[in-house]
Amino acid sequence: MTIRPTLRQLHYLCVLAQKGSFRGAAEACFVSQSTLSSGIKQLEDSLQISLVDRGSPQFLLTSAGETVLERAQILLRDVDDLVASVQQSESLLSGKFRLGIIPSVGPFLLPRALPSLRKAYPDLRLYLRESLTRDLLTDLRAGRLDAAVLALPYRMDDLCIHVFGRDRFQIAVPKGHDLCTKTMVAKTDLREETLILLEDGHCLRDHILASLKRGLNEGDDVHATSLITIVQMVANGLGVTLLPELAVRAGLANGLDLKLLPMEGKEAERELALVWRPHSALEQNCTPLAEHLAQFVGV
């Protein structure tokens, strides 16, 4: 009789690959290391292949292990979708929903949108995760998130995308700066300026550089880890930056020695979008969620 792999064994494999060690995987699964090792060995026996290269000093999956891992991740994601579809009530936006959001949007959109969302959908149990775009997309595709709020442009042809707002950029300069005399700033005005940007990996950094068509000397740029740090640096005369209007309206620059100026050109903006996996069991929740978030962009 053929012995089939169990979902528990496949889960052990996925966590093992994520943690990179048997000890870390066992802790994450709340089992002993021997229990997890036994589960992986039983999985190998049922498939009649080696999944882990035990001869390597570092944790490595075999080529077959990589193939099984990819299929296991898809299978477990589909099982989670099955469970979610059964538990999902007939009403929209109810039950557990795991939402990712990028750092340049979350602190400025969610405090305004969540109170009314909870009031309108009291049965919704929202779990939030803030992270960089690439990490959110990895979790979304792996089934660890149900949807994510991201900024476009960003290539993701395999996902469903609902654009719910446009977010223009404003130039932030210290008070007394030469640009303060202008009513509208052109990208050429920034060629000789020190531009303060978020660190590499933040999509806002990429969108700002794209809107300027990289018409500046990037070697002189200053990098920071958050928008809060950036506005403080600008206020202290260390450079200039571009801020999303969403953050400005939320009061990011309030009380600081800054002047905010509009930027010319229709390209000086980003699009805000909700993205999700096609055919997800919770897909029916995504459009009403995006429509709710849209009420708080541009106001």
Coordinates of C-alpha atoms in Angstrom, one line a residue:
M1 CA 0.0 0.0 0.0
T2 CA 1.3 3.4 -0.9
I3 CA 2.0 5.7 2.1
R4 CA 1.1 9.2 1.3
P5 CA 2.8 12.3 2.8
T6 CA 0.8 14.0 5.5
L7 CA 0.1 17.7 5.7
R8 CA 2.0 17.8 8.9
Q9 CA 5.1 16.4 7.3
L10 CA 4.9 18.9 4.4
H11 CA 4.5 21.7 6.9
Y12 CA 7.6 20.5 8.7
L13 CA 9.5 20.7 5.4
C14 CA 8.3 24.2 4.6
V15 CA 9.2 25.5 8.1
L16 CA 12.6 23.7 7.9
A17 CA 13.4 25.4 4.6
Q18 CA 12.3 28.8 6.0
K19 CA 14.3 28.5 9.3
G20 CA 17.4 26.8 7.8
S21 CA 17.9 24.4 10.7
F22 CA 16.2 21.5 12.4
R23 CA 16.4 23.3 15.8
G24 CA 14.9 26.5 14.6
A25 CA 12.1 24.6 12.7
A26 CA 11.3 22.5 15.7
E27 CA 11.0 25.6 17.9
A28 CA 8.7 27.3 15.3
C29 CA 6.5 24.1 15.1
F30 CA 6.4 23.7 18.9
V31 CA 7.7 20.2 18.7
S32 CA 11.0 18.5 19.8
Q33 CA 13.8 18.3 17.3
S34 CA 13.6 14.5 17.3
T35 CA 9.9 14.8 16.4
L36 CA 10.6 17.1 13.5
S37 CA 13.5 15.0 12.2
S38 CA 11.3 11.9 12.4
G39 CA 8.6 13.7 10.4
I40 CA 11.1 14.7 7.7
K41 CA 12.5 11.1 7.6
Q42 CA 9.0 9.7 7.2
L43 CA 8.3 12.1 4.4
E44 CA 11.5 11.0 2.6
D45 CA 10.5 7.3 3.1
S46 CA 7.0 7.9 1.7
L47 CA 8.5 9.6 -1.4
Q48 CA 11.5 7.3 -1.6
I49 CA 13.9 10.2 -2.1
S50 CA 16.3 12.3 0.0
L51 CA 15.1 15.8 0.7
V52 CA 17.9 17.1 2.9
D53 CA 21.6 16.9 2.1
R54 CA 22.8 15.5 5.4
G55 CA 26.4 15.5 4.3
S56 CA 26.7 19.3 4.1
P57 CA 28.0 21.2 7.1
Q58 CA 25.2 23.8 6.4
F59 CA 21.5 23.1 5.9
L60 CA 20.8 22.3 2.3
L61 CA 17.9 20.8 0.4
T62 CA 18.6 18.4 -2.4
S63 CA 17.4 19.1 -5.9
A64 CA 14.5 16.8 -5.3
G65 CA 13.9 18.6 -1.9
E66 CA 13.6 21.9 -3.7
T67 CA 11.0 20.5 -6.1
V68 CA 9.0 18.9 -3.3
L69 CA 9.2 22.2 -1.2
E70 CA 7.8 24.2 -4.1
R71 CA 4.9 21.8 -4.5
A72 CA 4.3 21.5 -0.7
Q73 CA 4.1 25.3 -0.4
I74 CA 1.4 25.4 -3.1
L75 CA -0.5 22.5 -1.6
L76 CA -0.5 24.0 1.9
R77 CA -1.6 27.3 0.6
D78 CA -4.5 25.7 -1.3
V79 CA -5.5 23.8 1.9
D80 CA -5.5 27.1 3.8
D81 CA -7.7 28.6 1.1
L82 CA -10.0 25.6 1.4
V83 CA -10.4 26.1 5.2
A84 CA -10.9 29.8 4.8
S85 CA -13.6 29.3 2.1
V86 CA -15.5 26.9 4.4
Q87 CA -15.2 29.2 7.4
Q88 CA -16.1 32.3 5.4
S89 CA -19.6 33.5 6.2
E90 CA -21.9 34.8 3.5
S91 CA -21.3 38.4 4.5
L92 CA -18.3 40.2 3.1
L93 CA -15.3 41.2 5.1
S94 CA -15.8 38.8 8.0
G95 CA -13.5 36.3 9.7
K96 CA -9.7 36.2 9.6
F97 CA -8.0 38.4 7.0
R98 CA -4.2 38.8 6.9
L99 CA -3.2 42.1 5.3
G100 CA 0.3 43.3 4.5
I101 CA 1.2 46.9 4.0
I102 CA 4.3 48.9 3.1
P103 CA 5.9 51.3 5.7
S104 CA 5.4 54.4 3.5
V105 CA 1.6 53.8 3.5
G106 CA 0.7 52.0 6.7
P107 CA 1.2 54.6 9.4
F108 CA -0.6 57.3 7.3
L109 CA -3.5 55.4 5.9
L110 CA -4.5 52.8 8.5
P111 CA -5.1 55.1 11.5
R112 CA -7.7 56.9 9.4
A113 CA -9.2 53.9 7.7
L114 CA -9.4 51.2 10.5
P115 CA -11.9 52.8 12.9
S116 CA -14.6 53.0 10.2
L117 CA -13.6 49.6 8.8
R118 CA -14.1 48.0 12.2
K119 CA -17.5 49.8 12.6
A120 CA -18.7 48.8 9.1
Y121 CA -17.5 45.2 9.4
P122 CA -17.5 44.2 13.1
D123 CA -16.9 40.5 12.3
L124 CA -13.7 41.1 10.5
R125 CA -10.5 40.0 12.3
L126 CA -7.7 41.9 10.6
Y127 CA -4.1 40.8 11.1
L128 CA -1.6 43.4 9.9
R129 CA 2.0 43.0 8.8
E130 CA 4.2 45.9 7.7
S131 CA 7.2 45.1 5.6
L132 CA 9.0 45.9 2.3
T133 CA 7.3 45.2 -1.0
R134 CA 9.4 42.2 -2.0
D135 CA 8.8 40.5 1.4
L136 CA 5.1 41.1 1.3
L137 CA 4.9 39.6 -2.2
T138 CA 6.8 36.6 -1.1
D139 CA 4.4 36.0 1.8
L140 CA 1.4 36.7 -0.4
R141 CA 2.4 34.2 -3.1
A142 CA 3.2 31.6 -0.4
G143 CA -0.2 32.0 1.2
R144 CA 1.0 33.7 4.4
L145 CA -0.9 36.8 3.5
D146 CA -4.4 37.2 2.0
A147 CA -3.7 40.6 0.4
A148 CA -1.3 43.5 0.5
V149 CA -1.4 47.3 0.1
L150 CA 1.4 48.3 -2.2
A151 CA 2.5 51.3 -4.3
L152 CA 2.8 51.1 -8.1
P153 CA 4.5 50.9 -10.5
Y154 CA 5.8 47.4 -9.5
R155 CA 5.8 44.4 -11.8
M156 CA 3.6 41.5 -10.5
D157 CA 1.8 40.0 -13.5
D158 CA 0.7 36.9 -11.6
L159 CA -1.5 38.8 -9.1
C160 CA -4.8 40.6 -9.1
I161 CA -4.4 44.4 -8.7
H162 CA -7.0 47.0 -7.7
V163 CA -5.7 50.6 -7.8
F164 CA -7.6 52.6 -5.2
G165 CA -5.8 55.9 -5.2
R166 CA -3.1 58.2 -6.5
D167 CA -0.6 59.8 -4.2
R168 CA 1.3 62.8 -5.5
F169 CA 4.8 63.9 -4.2
Q170 CA 5.6 67.2 -2.6
I171 CA 9.1 68.7 -2.3
A172 CA 10.1 69.2 1.3
V173 CA 12.9 71.8 1.8
P174 CA 14.2 73.5 5.0
K175 CA 12.8 77.0 5.6
G176 CA 15.0 79.7 4.0
H177 CA 16.1 77.4 1.2
D178 CA 16.5 78.9 -2.2
L179 CA 13.7 76.8 -3.6
C180 CA 11.2 78.4 -1.1
T181 CA 10.7 81.3 -3.5
K182 CA 9.3 79.0 -6.2
T183 CA 5.6 78.2 -6.5
M184 CA 6.3 75.0 -8.5
V185 CA 9.5 72.9 -8.5
A186 CA 10.8 71.2 -11.6
K187 CA 12.9 68.0 -11.4
T188 CA 15.8 70.0 -13.0
D189 CA 15.7 72.3 -9.9
L190 CA 17.0 69.3 -7.8
R191 CA 20.0 68.4 -9.9
E192 CA 22.5 70.0 -7.5
E193 CA 20.6 69.2 -4.3
T194 CA 21.4 66.5 -1.8
L195 CA 18.4 64.2 -1.9
I196 CA 17.5 62.3 1.3
L197 CA 15.9 59.0 0.4
L198 CA 14.8 55.8 2.2
E199 CA 17.3 53.0 2.1
D200 CA 17.5 50.6 -0.9
G201 CA 14.6 48.1 -0.9
H202 CA 11.9 50.6 -0.2
C203 CA 9.7 51.1 -3.3
L204 CA 9.1 54.8 -2.4
R205 CA 12.8 55.4 -3.1
D206 CA 12.5 53.8 -6.5
H207 CA 9.3 55.8 -7.3
I208 CA 10.9 59.1 -6.3
L209 CA 14.0 58.4 -8.5
A210 CA 11.7 57.4 -11.4
S211 CA 9.7 60.5 -11.0
L212 CA 12.9 62.6 -11.2
K213 CA 14.1 60.4 -14.1
R214 CA 17.3 60.0 -12.1
G215 CA 18.2 63.6 -13.0
L216 CA 20.5 64.0 -10.1
N217 CA 23.9 62.9 -8.7
E218 CA 22.9 59.8 -6.7
G219 CA 26.4 59.6 -5.2
D220 CA 25.6 62.6 -3.0
D221 CA 22.3 61.2 -1.7
V222 CA 21.7 60.6 2.0
H223 CA 19.8 57.5 3.1
A224 CA 17.5 57.0 6.1
T225 CA 15.4 54.2 7.5
S226 CA 12.1 56.0 7.9
L227 CA 10.1 59.0 6.7
I228 CA 10.1 60.4 10.3
T229 CA 13.9 60.4 10.3
I230 CA 14.0 62.0 6.8
V231 CA 11.8 65.0 7.7
Q232 CA 13.9 65.7 10.7
M233 CA 17.1 65.6 8.6
V234 CA 15.5 68.0 6.1
A235 CA 14.4 70.4 8.8
N236 CA 18.0 70.4 10.1
G237 CA 19.3 71.5 6.6
L238 CA 20.9 68.2 5.6
G239 CA 19.1 68.0 2.2
V240 CA 15.7 67.9 0.5
T241 CA 13.3 65.2 -0.1
L242 CA 10.0 64.2 -1.8
L243 CA 7.1 63.3 0.5
P244 CA 3.9 61.5 -0.4
E245 CA 0.8 63.7 0.1
L246 CA -0.7 60.8 2.1
A247 CA 2.0 61.3 4.7
V248 CA 1.8 65.1 4.6
R249 CA -1.9 65.0 5.2
A250 CA -1.4 62.7 8.1
G251 CA 0.8 65.4 9.7
L252 CA 4.3 64.0 9.1
A253 CA 5.8 67.5 8.6
N254 CA 3.7 69.3 11.2
G255 CA 5.7 71.5 13.6
L256 CA 8.9 71.3 11.7
D257 CA 11.0 74.0 10.0
L258 CA 10.0 72.9 6.5
K259 CA 8.3 74.2 3.5
L260 CA 6.4 71.9 1.2
L261 CA 6.2 72.8 -2.5
P262 CA 4.3 71.1 -5.3
M263 CA 6.2 69.3 -8.0
E264 CA 5.5 69.8 -11.7
G265 CA 4.8 66.9 -14.0
K266 CA 2.1 64.2 -14.0
E267 CA 4.8 61.6 -13.3
A268 CA 5.4 63.0 -9.8
E269 CA 3.0 60.5 -8.1
R270 CA 2.6 56.8 -7.2
E271 CA -0.5 54.6 -7.4
L272 CA -1.8 52.8 -4.3
A273 CA -3.2 49.4 -4.9
L274 CA -4.5 46.3 -3.1
V275 CA -3.1 43.1 -4.6
W276 CA -4.1 39.4 -4.0
R277 CA -3.7 35.9 -5.4
P278 CA -6.1 35.0 -8.2
H279 CA -8.8 32.5 -7.2
S280 CA -8.0 33.0 -3.5
A281 CA -10.8 31.9 -1.2
L282 CA -10.9 35.4 0.3
E283 CA -10.9 37.1 -3.1
Q284 CA -14.5 38.4 -2.6
N285 CA -13.2 40.5 0.4
C286 CA -10.6 42.3 -1.6
T287 CA -12.6 44.7 -3.8
P288 CA -14.8 46.0 -0.9
L289 CA -11.7 46.4 1.2
A290 CA -9.9 48.4 -1.6
E291 CA -13.1 50.5 -2.0
H292 CA -13.1 51.3 1.7
L293 CA -9.4 52.3 1.7
A294 CA -10.1 54.6 -1.3
Q295 CA -12.2 56.8 0.9
F296 CA -9.2 57.9 2.8
V297 CA -6.8 58.7 0.0
G298 CA -6.9 62.3 -1.2
V299 CA -8.9 63.7 1.7

